[in-house]
Short mmCIF file of C-alpha atoms in Angstrom, two decimals:
data_model
loop_
_atom_site.label_atom_id
_atom_site.label_comp_id
_atom_site.label_asym_id
_atom_site.label_seq_id
_atom_site.Cartn_x
_atom_site.Cartn_y
_atom_site.Cartn_z
CA UNK U 828 -11.68 -47.39 40.15
CA UNK U 829 -12.29 -45.02 42.99
CA UNK U 830 -12.52 -47.87 45.49
CA UNK U 831 -9.31 -49.34 44.18
CA UNK U 832 -7.51 -46.02 44.58
CA UNK U 833 -8.67 -45.58 48.14
CA UNK U 834 -7.54 -49.12 48.91
CA UNK U 835 -4.02 -48.31 47.77
CA UNK U 836 -3.62 -44.96 49.47
CA UNK U 837 -2.40 -46.17 52.89
CA UNK U 838 0.50 -48.04 51.40
CA UNK U 839 1.32 -45.29 48.95
CA UNK U 840 2.34 -43.13 51.87
CA UNK U 841 5.50 -45.21 51.82
CA UNK U 842 8.08 -43.12 49.90
CA UNK U 843 9.44 -46.28 48.29
CA UNK U 844 6.09 -46.94 46.67
CA UNK U 845 5.87 -43.42 45.26
CA UNK U 846 9.06 -43.75 43.20
CA UNK U 847 8.82 -43.05 39.47
CA UNK U 848 9.66 -46.68 38.68
CA UNK U 849 6.52 -47.87 40.42
CA UNK U 850 3.97 -45.41 38.98
CA UNK U 851 3.20 -47.68 36.07
CA UNK U 852 2.57 -50.66 38.32
CA UNK U 853 0.34 -48.64 40.64
CA UNK U 854 -1.64 -47.24 37.72
CA UNK U 855 -2.25 -50.78 36.46
CA UNK U 856 -3.76 -51.90 39.77
CA UNK U 857 -0.81 -53.65 41.39
CA UNK U 858 -0.48 -53.07 45.08
CA UNK U 859 2.42 -53.05 47.56
CA UNK U 860 1.56 -54.18 51.08
CA UNK U 861 3.34 -52.87 54.16
CA UNK U 862 3.25 -56.44 55.45
CA UNK U 863 6.01 -57.25 52.95
CA UNK U 864 8.54 -55.78 55.38
CA UNK U 865 7.36 -58.20 58.10
CA UNK U 866 7.67 -61.09 55.66
CA UNK U 867 11.14 -59.94 54.65
CA UNK U 868 12.25 -59.60 58.28
CA UNK U 869 10.97 -63.08 59.18
CA UNK U 870 12.70 -64.57 56.16
CA UNK U 871 16.04 -62.89 56.89
CA UNK U 872 15.88 -64.14 60.47
CA UNK U 873 15.19 -67.66 59.19
CA UNK U 874 18.32 -67.38 57.04
CA UNK U 875 20.34 -66.07 59.98
CA UNK U 876 19.14 -68.72 62.45
CA UNK U 877 19.81 -71.55 60.04
CA UNK U 878 23.16 -70.39 58.64
CA UNK U 879 24.71 -69.25 61.93
CA UNK U 880 24.61 -72.77 63.42
CA UNK U 881 26.67 -74.24 60.57
CA UNK U 882 30.08 -73.57 62.17
CA UNK U 883 29.19 -73.81 65.85
CA UNK U 884 31.73 -76.55 66.57
CA UNK U 885 34.57 -75.81 64.14
CA UNK U 886 36.17 -72.78 65.86
CA UNK U 887 36.31 -74.69 69.16
CA UNK U 888 36.88 -78.18 67.73
CA UNK U 889 40.07 -78.84 69.73
CA UNK U 890 38.45 -77.80 73.02
CA UNK U 891 35.37 -79.95 72.33
CA UNK U 892 37.52 -82.96 71.46
CA UNK U 893 39.00 -82.87 74.98
CA UNK U 894 35.69 -82.10 76.72
CA UNK U 895 33.70 -84.92 75.09
CA UNK U 896 36.66 -87.22 74.35
CA UNK U 897 35.94 -87.32 70.63
CA UNK U 898 38.37 -87.11 67.74
CA UNK U 899 38.54 -83.66 66.08
CA UNK U 900 37.41 -85.27 62.80
CA UNK U 901 34.12 -86.22 64.51
CA UNK U 902 33.73 -82.68 65.83
CA UNK U 903 34.28 -81.07 62.41
CA UNK U 904 32.00 -83.68 60.83
CA UNK U 905 29.09 -81.66 62.23
CA UNK U 906 29.77 -78.83 59.76
CA UNK U 907 30.37 -81.26 56.89
CA UNK U 908 27.02 -82.97 57.45
CA UNK U 909 25.30 -79.59 57.49
CA UNK U 910 26.88 -78.53 54.18
CA UNK U 911 26.25 -81.75 52.29
CA UNK U 912 22.54 -81.71 53.04
CA UNK U 913 22.09 -78.80 50.62
CA UNK U 914 23.04 -80.72 47.46
CA UNK U 915 21.00 -83.71 48.60
CA UNK U 916 17.82 -81.78 49.39
CA UNK U 917 17.96 -78.89 46.92
CA UNK U 918 15.67 -80.52 44.34
CA UNK U 919 13.12 -81.71 46.94
CA UNK U 920 13.13 -78.12 48.25
CA UNK U 921 12.54 -76.77 44.73
CA UNK U 922 9.71 -79.28 44.28
CA UNK U 923 8.05 -78.05 47.46
CA UNK U 924 8.44 -74.39 46.47
CA UNK U 925 7.15 -75.08 42.96
CA UNK U 926 4.02 -77.00 43.96
CA UNK U 927 3.17 -75.75 47.46
CA UNK U 928 4.63 -72.26 47.55
CA UNK U 929 7.53 -70.62 49.36
CA UNK U 930 5.69 -70.38 52.70
CA UNK U 931 5.35 -74.14 53.02
CA UNK U 932 9.02 -74.64 52.14
CA UNK U 933 10.29 -71.96 54.55
CA UNK U 934 8.08 -73.23 57.37
CA UNK U 935 9.28 -76.82 56.96
CA UNK U 936 12.85 -75.49 56.90
CA UNK U 937 12.16 -73.52 60.09
CA UNK U 938 10.74 -76.62 61.82
CA UNK U 939 13.81 -78.68 60.86
CA UNK U 940 16.06 -75.89 62.14
CA UNK U 941 14.23 -75.78 65.48
CA UNK U 942 14.41 -79.56 65.82
CA UNK U 943 18.11 -79.39 65.00
CA UNK U 944 19.14 -76.66 67.43
CA UNK U 945 17.24 -78.26 70.32
CA UNK U 946 18.56 -81.74 69.50
CA UNK U 947 22.10 -80.42 69.93
CA UNK U 948 21.28 -79.49 73.54
CA UNK U 949 21.36 -83.24 74.37
CA UNK U 950 25.13 -83.29 73.84
CA UNK U 951 25.75 -84.43 77.43
CA UNK U 952 23.98 -87.67 76.60
CA UNK U 953 26.11 -88.20 73.50
CA UNK U 954 27.85 -86.07 70.88
CA UNK U 955 25.82 -87.96 68.29
CA UNK U 956 22.92 -85.59 69.08
CA UNK U 957 25.02 -82.68 67.83
CA UNK U 958 25.59 -84.53 64.56
CA UNK U 959 21.86 -85.28 64.27
CA UNK U 960 21.00 -81.66 65.02
CA UNK U 961 23.45 -80.34 62.43
CA UNK U 962 22.03 -82.75 59.86
CA UNK U 963 18.48 -81.52 60.51
CA UNK U 964 19.60 -77.89 60.22
CA UNK U 965 21.40 -78.75 56.98
CA UNK U 966 18.21 -80.32 55.60
CA UNK U 967 16.38 -77.09 56.39
CA UNK U 968 18.98 -74.92 54.64
CA UNK U 969 17.83 -75.43 51.01
CA UNK U 970 14.18 -75.21 52.06
CA UNK U 971 14.87 -71.68 53.30
CA UNK U 972 17.66 -70.49 51.04
CA UNK U 973 16.11 -71.66 47.77
CA UNK U 974 13.05 -69.48 48.44
CA UNK U 975 15.00 -66.21 48.22
CA UNK U 976 13.88 -65.27 44.71
CA UNK U 977 10.28 -66.36 45.34
CA UNK U 978 9.99 -64.04 48.34
CA UNK U 979 11.50 -61.16 46.34
CA UNK U 980 9.20 -61.66 43.34
CA UNK U 981 5.95 -62.34 45.20
CA UNK U 982 6.15 -59.43 47.64
CA UNK U 983 8.27 -56.70 46.02
CA UNK U 984 8.27 -54.84 42.66
CA UNK U 985 10.71 -56.13 40.06
CA UNK U 986 12.90 -52.99 40.16
CA UNK U 987 13.80 -53.77 43.80
CA UNK U 988 14.65 -57.43 43.23
CA UNK U 989 18.42 -57.00 42.76
CA UNK U 990 18.69 -54.96 45.96
CA UNK U 991 16.73 -57.59 47.86
CA UNK U 992 18.80 -60.48 46.52
CA UNK U 993 21.97 -58.57 47.44
CA UNK U 994 20.69 -57.98 50.96
CA UNK U 995 19.52 -61.59 51.44
CA UNK U 996 22.86 -62.98 50.28
CA UNK U 997 24.64 -60.50 52.54
CA UNK U 998 22.64 -61.92 55.47
CA UNK U 999 23.76 -65.45 54.52
CA UNK U 1000 27.43 -64.42 54.44
CA UNK U 1001 27.13 -62.37 57.63
CA UNK U 1002 25.43 -65.27 59.42
CA UNK U 1003 28.17 -67.69 58.42
CA UNK U 1004 30.89 -65.37 59.71
CA UNK U 1005 28.88 -64.73 62.87
CA UNK U 1006 28.80 -68.47 63.44
CA UNK U 1007 32.61 -68.50 63.46
CA UNK U 1008 32.98 -65.51 65.80
CA UNK U 1009 30.46 -66.30 68.55
CA UNK U 1010 31.69 -69.75 69.83
CA UNK U 1011 35.19 -68.54 70.82
CA UNK U 1012 33.56 -65.70 72.77
CA UNK U 1013 31.81 -68.24 75.02
CA UNK U 1014 35.18 -69.90 75.67
CA UNK U 1015 37.05 -66.68 76.40
CA UNK U 1016 39.35 -67.02 79.43
CA UNK U 1017 39.21 -70.83 79.41
CA UNK U 1018 42.23 -72.78 78.18
CA UNK U 1019 41.52 -76.41 77.46
CA UNK U 1020 44.16 -78.91 76.37
CA UNK U 1021 45.21 -82.48 77.12
CA UNK U 1022 46.60 -81.41 80.51
CA UNK U 1023 43.35 -79.74 81.68
CA UNK U 1024 41.82 -80.93 84.95
CA UNK U 1025 38.29 -82.26 85.19
CA UNK U 1026 37.09 -78.98 86.73
CA UNK U 1027 38.32 -77.08 83.67
CA UNK U 1028 36.69 -79.62 81.37
CA UNK U 1029 33.40 -79.25 83.28
CA UNK U 1030 33.66 -75.48 82.88
CA UNK U 1031 34.13 -75.95 79.14
CA UNK U 1032 31.11 -78.26 79.05
CA UNK U 1033 29.00 -75.63 80.80
CA UNK U 1034 30.16 -72.93 78.39
CA UNK U 1035 29.24 -75.10 75.40
CA UNK U 1036 25.81 -75.81 76.87
CA UNK U 1037 25.24 -72.04 77.30
CA UNK U 1038 26.19 -71.58 73.66
CA UNK U 1039 23.81 -74.29 72.41
CA UNK U 1040 20.88 -73.11 74.56
CA UNK U 1041 21.48 -69.49 73.50
CA UNK U 1042 21.35 -70.41 69.83
CA UNK U 1043 18.27 -72.58 70.38
CA UNK U 1044 16.43 -69.84 72.28
CA UNK U 1045 17.36 -67.19 69.71
CA UNK U 1046 16.03 -69.42 66.92
CA UNK U 1047 12.79 -70.11 68.76
CA UNK U 1048 12.13 -66.38 69.33
CA UNK U 1049 12.09 -65.68 65.59
CA UNK U 1050 11.12 -68.98 63.93
CA UNK U 1051 7.97 -69.61 65.96
CA UNK U 1052 6.41 -66.27 64.82
CA UNK U 1053 7.47 -67.19 61.27
CA UNK U 1054 5.45 -70.39 61.49
CA UNK U 1055 2.41 -68.29 62.36
CA UNK U 1056 2.67 -65.22 60.14
CA UNK U 1057 4.75 -66.10 57.07
CA UNK U 1058 2.80 -66.20 53.79
CA UNK U 1059 3.66 -67.14 50.22
CA UNK U 1060 2.20 -64.03 48.63
CA UNK U 1061 -0.17 -61.11 49.26
CA UNK U 1062 -3.77 -60.97 48.07
CA UNK U 1063 -2.83 -59.04 44.93
CA UNK U 1064 0.49 -59.09 43.04
CA UNK U 1065 3.10 -56.32 43.35
CA UNK U 1066 4.03 -56.47 39.64
CA UNK U 1067 3.47 -58.36 36.41
CA UNK U 1068 6.38 -60.68 37.24
CA UNK U 1069 4.39 -62.12 40.16
CA UNK U 1070 1.04 -62.32 38.39
CA UNK U 1071 1.49 -65.65 36.67
CA UNK U 1072 1.27 -67.23 33.24
CA UNK U 1073 -0.36 -70.03 31.34
CA UNK U 1074 2.94 -71.87 30.89
CA UNK U 1075 3.89 -74.35 33.56
CA UNK U 1076 6.63 -76.90 33.06
CA UNK U 1077 6.64 -80.14 35.04
CA UNK U 1078 9.21 -80.76 37.75
CA UNK U 1079 11.21 -83.36 35.83
CA UNK U 1080 11.06 -81.39 32.59
CA UNK U 1081 12.26 -78.30 34.48
CA UNK U 1082 15.37 -80.15 35.68
CA UNK U 1083 16.06 -81.50 32.18
CA UNK U 1084 15.60 -78.07 30.56
CA UNK U 1085 17.93 -76.45 33.09
CA UNK U 1086 20.69 -79.04 32.75
CA UNK U 1087 20.50 -78.85 28.94
CA UNK U 1088 20.88 -75.06 28.94
CA UNK U 1089 24.59 -74.61 28.17
CA UNK U 1090 24.45 -70.89 28.94
CA UNK U 1091 23.11 -71.59 32.41
CA UNK U 1092 25.82 -74.22 32.92
CA UNK U 1093 28.43 -71.55 32.13
CA UNK U 1094 26.88 -69.25 34.72
CA UNK U 1095 26.73 -72.16 37.17
CA UNK U 1096 30.45 -72.91 36.65
CA UNK U 1097 31.34 -69.26 37.16
CA UNK U 1098 29.31 -69.10 40.38
CA UNK U 1099 30.78 -72.35 41.71
CA UNK U 1100 34.36 -71.27 41.00
CA UNK U 1101 33.83 -67.74 42.28
CA UNK U 1102 31.84 -68.28 45.47
CA UNK U 1103 33.25 -71.75 46.15
CA UNK U 1104 36.84 -70.46 45.89
CA UNK U 1105 36.13 -67.67 48.35
CA UNK U 1106 34.61 -70.06 50.89
CA UNK U 1107 37.47 -72.50 50.38
CA UNK U 1108 39.96 -69.68 50.85
CA UNK U 1109 38.24 -68.78 54.13
CA UNK U 1110 38.81 -72.31 55.44
CA UNK U 1111 42.50 -72.26 54.46
CA UNK U 1112 43.11 -68.69 55.69
CA UNK U 1113 44.34 -69.83 59.10
CA UNK U 1114 47.14 -71.82 57.44
CA UNK U 1115 48.05 -68.99 55.05
CA UNK U 1116 48.50 -66.58 57.96
CA UNK U 1117 50.25 -69.03 60.28
CA UNK U 1118 53.81 -68.39 58.98
CA UNK U 1119 53.33 -64.66 59.67
CA UNK U 1120 52.50 -65.23 63.33
CA UNK U 1121 48.82 -64.19 63.27
CA UNK U 1122 46.49 -65.89 65.76
CA UNK U 1123 42.77 -66.55 66.17
CA UNK U 1124 41.88 -63.02 67.24
CA UNK U 1125 43.60 -61.55 64.15
CA UNK U 1126 41.82 -64.01 61.88
CA UNK U 1127 38.48 -63.22 63.54
CA UNK U 1128 38.93 -59.50 62.82
CA UNK U 1129 40.02 -60.19 59.25
CA UNK U 1130 36.90 -62.33 58.81
CA UNK U 1131 34.65 -59.45 59.84
CA UNK U 1132 36.12 -56.93 57.39
CA UNK U 1133 34.62 -58.52 54.23
CA UNK U 1134 31.19 -58.16 55.82
CA UNK U 1135 31.76 -54.42 56.20
CA UNK U 1136 32.92 -54.17 52.59
CA UNK U 1137 29.97 -56.25 51.42
CA UNK U 1138 27.54 -54.01 53.29
CA UNK U 1139 28.98 -50.91 51.60
CA UNK U 1140 28.86 -52.47 48.14
CA UNK U 1141 25.28 -53.65 48.70
CA UNK U 1142 24.33 -49.97 48.78
CA UNK U 1143 26.24 -49.12 45.60
CA UNK U 1144 26.32 -52.06 43.15
CA UNK U 1145 22.50 -52.50 42.80
CA UNK U 1146 22.27 -48.83 41.82
CA UNK U 1147 24.99 -49.33 39.20
CA UNK U 1148 23.15 -52.37 37.83
CA UNK U 1149 19.88 -50.45 37.73
CA UNK U 1150 21.44 -47.72 35.56
CA UNK U 1151 23.55 -50.09 33.43
CA UNK U 1152 21.08 -52.97 33.17
CA UNK U 1153 23.68 -55.64 32.37
CA UNK U 1154 24.98 -58.49 34.51
CA UNK U 1155 28.11 -59.65 32.68
CA UNK U 1156 30.31 -56.53 32.60
CA UNK U 1157 29.61 -55.75 36.26
CA UNK U 1158 30.36 -59.33 37.35
CA UNK U 1159 33.58 -59.49 35.31
CA UNK U 1160 34.82 -56.19 36.74
CA UNK U 1161 34.04 -57.37 40.29
CA UNK U 1162 35.76 -60.73 39.77
CA UNK U 1163 38.81 -59.11 38.14
CA UNK U 1164 39.20 -56.60 40.97
CA UNK U 1165 38.93 -59.44 43.49
CA UNK U 1166 42.13 -61.01 42.10
CA UNK U 1167 44.06 -57.81 42.84
CA UNK U 1168 42.73 -57.69 46.40
CA UNK U 1169 44.01 -61.20 47.12
CA UNK U 1170 47.54 -60.36 45.99
CA UNK U 1171 47.29 -57.02 47.82
CA UNK U 1172 46.34 -58.94 50.97
CA UNK U 1173 49.33 -61.25 50.51
CA UNK U 1174 51.63 -58.25 49.97
CA UNK U 1175 50.34 -56.81 53.25
CA UNK U 1176 51.31 -60.10 54.93
CA UNK U 1177 54.85 -59.88 53.53
CA UNK U 1178 55.17 -56.29 54.75
CA UNK U 1179 53.64 -57.21 58.13
CA UNK U 1180 51.28 -54.28 57.52
CA UNK U 1181 48.10 -55.24 59.37
CA UNK U 1182 46.25 -52.07 58.29
CA UNK U 1183 46.86 -52.92 54.65
CA UNK U 1184 45.61 -56.46 55.27
CA UNK U 1185 42.43 -55.09 56.85
CA UNK U 1186 41.90 -52.76 53.88
CA UNK U 1187 42.37 -55.57 51.36
CA UNK U 1188 40.03 -57.87 53.32
CA UNK U 1189 37.40 -55.12 53.26
CA UNK U 1190 37.81 -54.70 49.50
CA UNK U 1191 37.49 -58.46 49.05
CA UNK U 1192 34.03 -58.28 50.56
CA UNK U 1193 33.25 -55.16 48.54
CA UNK U 1194 33.93 -56.92 45.24
CA UNK U 1195 32.92 -60.51 46.06
CA UNK U 1196 29.62 -60.25 47.92
CA UNK U 1197 27.65 -58.18 45.36
CA UNK U 1198 28.74 -60.49 42.52
CA UNK U 1199 26.98 -63.43 44.20
CA UNK U 1200 23.38 -62.14 43.86
CA UNK U 1201 24.12 -60.84 40.36
CA UNK U 1202 25.20 -64.33 39.27
CA UNK U 1203 22.14 -65.81 40.95
CA UNK U 1204 19.89 -63.27 39.22
CA UNK U 1205 21.52 -63.91 35.87
CA UNK U 1206 21.01 -67.63 36.32
CA UNK U 1207 17.34 -67.12 37.19
CA UNK U 1208 16.95 -64.92 34.11
CA UNK U 1209 18.60 -67.52 31.89
CA UNK U 1210 16.39 -70.46 32.91
CA UNK U 1211 13.14 -68.47 32.88
CA UNK U 1212 10.27 -69.53 32.99
CA UNK U 1213 11.58 -72.33 35.19
CA UNK U 1214 11.10 -71.74 38.90
CA UNK U 1215 13.88 -69.59 40.39
CA UNK U 1216 14.40 -72.07 43.22
CA UNK U 1217 16.01 -74.49 40.75
CA UNK U 1218 18.69 -71.97 39.86
CA UNK U 1219 19.40 -70.80 43.39
CA UNK U 1220 19.41 -74.31 44.82
CA UNK U 1221 21.72 -75.75 42.17
CA UNK U 1222 24.16 -72.82 42.29
CA UNK U 1223 24.43 -72.88 46.08
CA UNK U 1224 24.85 -76.66 45.96
CA UNK U 1225 27.66 -76.29 43.45
CA UNK U 1226 29.35 -73.66 45.59
CA UNK U 1227 29.01 -75.89 48.68
CA UNK U 1228 30.59 -78.88 46.97
CA UNK U 1229 33.15 -76.68 45.26
CA UNK U 1230 34.23 -74.95 48.45
CA UNK U 1231 34.87 -78.25 50.21
CA UNK U 1232 36.88 -79.56 47.27
CA UNK U 1233 38.83 -76.32 46.80
CA UNK U 1234 39.56 -76.03 50.53
CA UNK U 1235 41.01 -79.54 50.49
CA UNK U 1236 43.22 -78.76 47.48
CA UNK U 1237 44.49 -75.46 48.91
CA UNK U 1238 45.11 -77.02 52.32
CA UNK U 1239 47.11 -79.84 50.70
CA UNK U 1240 49.16 -77.42 48.59
CA UNK U 1241 50.06 -75.22 51.54
CA UNK U 1242 50.77 -78.27 53.76
CA UNK U 1243 48.27 -77.31 56.47
CA UNK U 1244 49.91 -76.59 59.84
CA UNK U 1245 53.38 -76.81 58.26
CA UNK U 1246 52.66 -74.04 55.74
CA UNK U 1247 55.45 -71.67 54.72
CA UNK U 1248 55.19 -68.18 53.23
CA UNK U 1249 55.75 -69.61 49.75
CA UNK U 1250 53.00 -72.17 50.37
CA UNK U 1251 50.67 -69.30 51.23
CA UNK U 1252 51.60 -67.60 47.96
CA UNK U 1253 50.77 -70.80 46.06
CA UNK U 1254 47.43 -71.08 47.86
CA UNK U 1255 46.51 -67.52 46.88
CA UNK U 1256 47.65 -68.17 43.30
CA UNK U 1257 45.42 -71.25 43.03
CA UNK U 1258 42.46 -69.26 44.32
CA UNK U 1259 43.09 -66.43 41.85
CA UNK U 1260 43.52 -68.92 38.99
CA UNK U 1261 40.06 -70.28 39.75
CA UNK U 1262 38.71 -66.72 39.69
CA UNK U 1263 40.29 -66.28 36.25
CA UNK U 1264 38.49 -69.45 35.09
CA UNK U 1265 35.26 -68.05 36.53
CA UNK U 1266 35.72 -64.96 34.34
CA UNK U 1267 36.51 -67.03 31.24
CA UNK U 1268 33.39 -69.14 31.82
CA UNK U 1269 31.11 -66.15 31.15
CA UNK U 1270 33.43 -63.88 29.13
CA UNK U 1271 31.91 -64.77 25.74
CA UNK U 1272 28.43 -65.47 27.01
CA UNK U 1273 25.73 -63.30 25.45
CA UNK U 1274 23.12 -61.96 27.83
CA UNK U 1275 19.49 -62.65 27.04
CA UNK U 1276 16.52 -61.55 29.09
CA UNK U 1277 14.00 -64.34 28.74
CA UNK U 1278 11.42 -62.58 30.88
CA UNK U 1279 11.07 -59.81 28.33
CA UNK U 1280 10.58 -62.37 25.56
CA UNK U 1281 7.27 -63.50 27.00
CA UNK U 1282 3.91 -61.82 27.13
CA UNK U 1283 3.28 -63.32 30.54
CA UNK U 1284 5.46 -64.37 33.46
CA UNK U 1285 5.82 -67.79 35.06
CA UNK U 1286 3.64 -68.94 37.93
CA UNK U 1287 4.08 -72.04 40.04
CA UNK U 1288 1.51 -74.85 39.91
CA UNK U 1289 0.27 -73.78 43.34
CA UNK U 1290 -1.38 -70.80 41.60
CA UNK U 1291 -3.80 -73.07 39.73
CA UNK U 1292 -6.42 -73.62 42.42
CA UNK U 1293 -8.57 -75.82 40.26
CA UNK U 1294 -5.73 -78.36 39.94
CA UNK U 1295 -4.86 -80.64 42.82
CA UNK U 1296 -1.45 -81.18 44.36
CA UNK U 1297 0.78 -82.47 42.93
CA UNK U 1298 -0.08 -81.80 39.27
CA UNK U 1299 2.86 -82.69 37.00
CA UNK U 1300 1.71 -80.75 33.96
CA UNK U 1301 -0.65 -78.09 32.72
CA UNK U 1302 -1.67 -76.46 29.48
CA UNK U 1303 0.88 -74.43 27.54
CA UNK U 1304 0.22 -71.14 25.83
CA UNK U 1305 0.91 -71.72 22.10
CA UNK U 1306 2.62 -68.32 21.97
CA UNK U 1307 5.23 -69.59 24.45
CA UNK U 1308 6.28 -72.71 22.55
CA UNK U 1309 9.32 -70.98 21.10
CA UNK U 1310 10.62 -70.05 24.55
CA UNK U 1311 13.85 -71.99 24.41
CA UNK U 1312 14.58 -71.18 20.78
CA UNK U 1313 17.45 -68.65 20.90
CA UNK U 1314 16.26 -67.06 17.66
CA UNK U 1315 12.95 -66.18 19.29
CA UNK U 1316 14.41 -64.62 22.43
CA UNK U 1317 14.83 -60.86 22.50
CA UNK U 1318 18.33 -59.67 23.22
CA UNK U 1319 18.82 -57.21 26.07
CA UNK U 1320 20.27 -54.58 23.72
CA UNK U 1321 17.02 -54.56 21.75
CA UNK U 1322 14.83 -54.18 24.83
CA UNK U 1323 12.63 -51.14 24.75
CA UNK U 1324 10.01 -52.39 27.15
CA UNK U 1325 9.98 -53.90 30.59
CA UNK U 1326 7.34 -54.59 33.16
CA UNK U 1327 5.18 -51.90 31.59
CA UNK U 1328 4.87 -53.95 28.41
CA UNK U 1329 3.92 -57.03 30.40
CA UNK U 1330 1.34 -55.05 32.35
CA UNK U 1331 -0.23 -53.43 29.32
CA UNK U 1332 -0.54 -56.70 27.45
CA UNK U 1333 -2.06 -58.43 30.45
CA UNK U 1334 -4.60 -55.67 30.89
CA UNK U 1335 -5.69 -55.99 27.28
CA UNK U 1336 -6.52 -59.65 27.89
CA UNK U 1337 -7.90 -59.62 31.43
CA UNK U 1338 -9.59 -57.14 33.70
CA UNK U 1339 -8.11 -56.39 37.12
CA UNK U 1340 -10.77 -58.26 39.07
CA UNK U 1341 -10.20 -61.55 37.31
CA UNK U 1342 -6.44 -61.11 37.63
CA UNK U 1343 -6.70 -60.57 41.37
CA UNK U 1344 -8.91 -63.63 41.74
CA UNK U 1345 -6.51 -65.79 39.81
CA UNK U 1346 -3.54 -64.54 41.82
CA UNK U 1347 -5.27 -64.90 45.15
CA UNK U 1348 -5.92 -68.56 44.37
CA UNK U 1349 -2.26 -69.28 44.99
CA UNK U 1350 -2.65 -68.36 48.65
CA UNK U 1351 -4.75 -71.45 49.27
CA UNK U 1352 -1.53 -73.52 49.33
CA UNK U 1353 1.09 -72.90 51.99
CA UNK U 1354 0.20 -69.24 52.14
CA UNK U 1355 -0.70 -68.89 55.78
#
């Protein structure tokens, strides 16, 4: 016991580790490694590098159509191909995370991203290389994004998970907006249209090459170290949630269980309508503002404001959740407030009050962005003990498909470039109506915390070292057979325990040494 204490002391100098919420975990032999911050940094940079390239061509689509003599529909196809790879590859990504660990999935995603960004640099040969590069980056997106919850669980204590998920989703949103802002900067001072001379077109080509090489170099600087240093998990778990269990459900059974869970489907619908509507609204925003005379620079500034609001709320909402402990009321309040911000934004347009528009755009981010990780967390909680990557992958896929569909509907309703002020009002009303449906989808849904209903927590098949890859099944703890029976699941209002209960029960059955050995076994797959 003395040796164990001395082993923990260096990391306990971290004030975060000395919080009252972690004393129980520390006393039970769980350890927090300082390396977790390196892992977190590498993962956030992987998210940023992959997501930022999504919209490289869209903001400058007209200019590129003249430079490379391609139709604008071909130019914008690059972003569409990127987006539609997530639904296609989300289950393969979950399979890889489930059986080989998050490190293998993130590394493969990083390799695909690197191949994609460097393939785009061959654009002078043919624009088809940009399409190929965007497709490769899109294939890497679910491999990286679906691993969010796994990284949070395997490296950080459970009481910090909501904050981490909020931060990671903030990075995704920030990266997407960054991808819209940066390309026009490279084309600043250059006007390209159908009357442009060849010298101007050559200048535009050079600017685009600088942009592509800059993004490729930036990605290489951070993704190559990730390939070397990123790991699935530390030597010993940070909490009971990461320690593992005897219940493992096969890949196909996991998908079936998830799709049969009506409560999860309600959460999925709410997430798709909520997040998908916001992304669809972002695409149609240029048409909504057009009748009021606002240009690209105004739209760029308005696009940044939600990021500021989201950053502020990421510091506040997780604390509220920690004290309240319930997903549904917080999510409903956030979604309801979002509706008011949209109409407030539209009122600012009518008044030609740009300050009011900026304030409403900031509040949109404040209310929208923190609801995203809460819905993801709630979904992960609902499908437990299924791997979290299933939930995150499916919800992001739904939002991706939903945003494209919603953007098309809103753009049609507001008549695109011919939009009037009334058309803009109708577009906002459609978006808010979808938010109302998102609220109704979960309004009567009862929260259950499946993780507290089990004596042990779920572990992926990669944690069973004695079983080869892939292993489609494993033994089931008889005590867990009633997992999906609603009558056997403890309601959140009756919860008097938490991770401490899981830790105490585990310690009664196993000593710390055997637990650490069992956990460390998982590092033999995709951990280095």
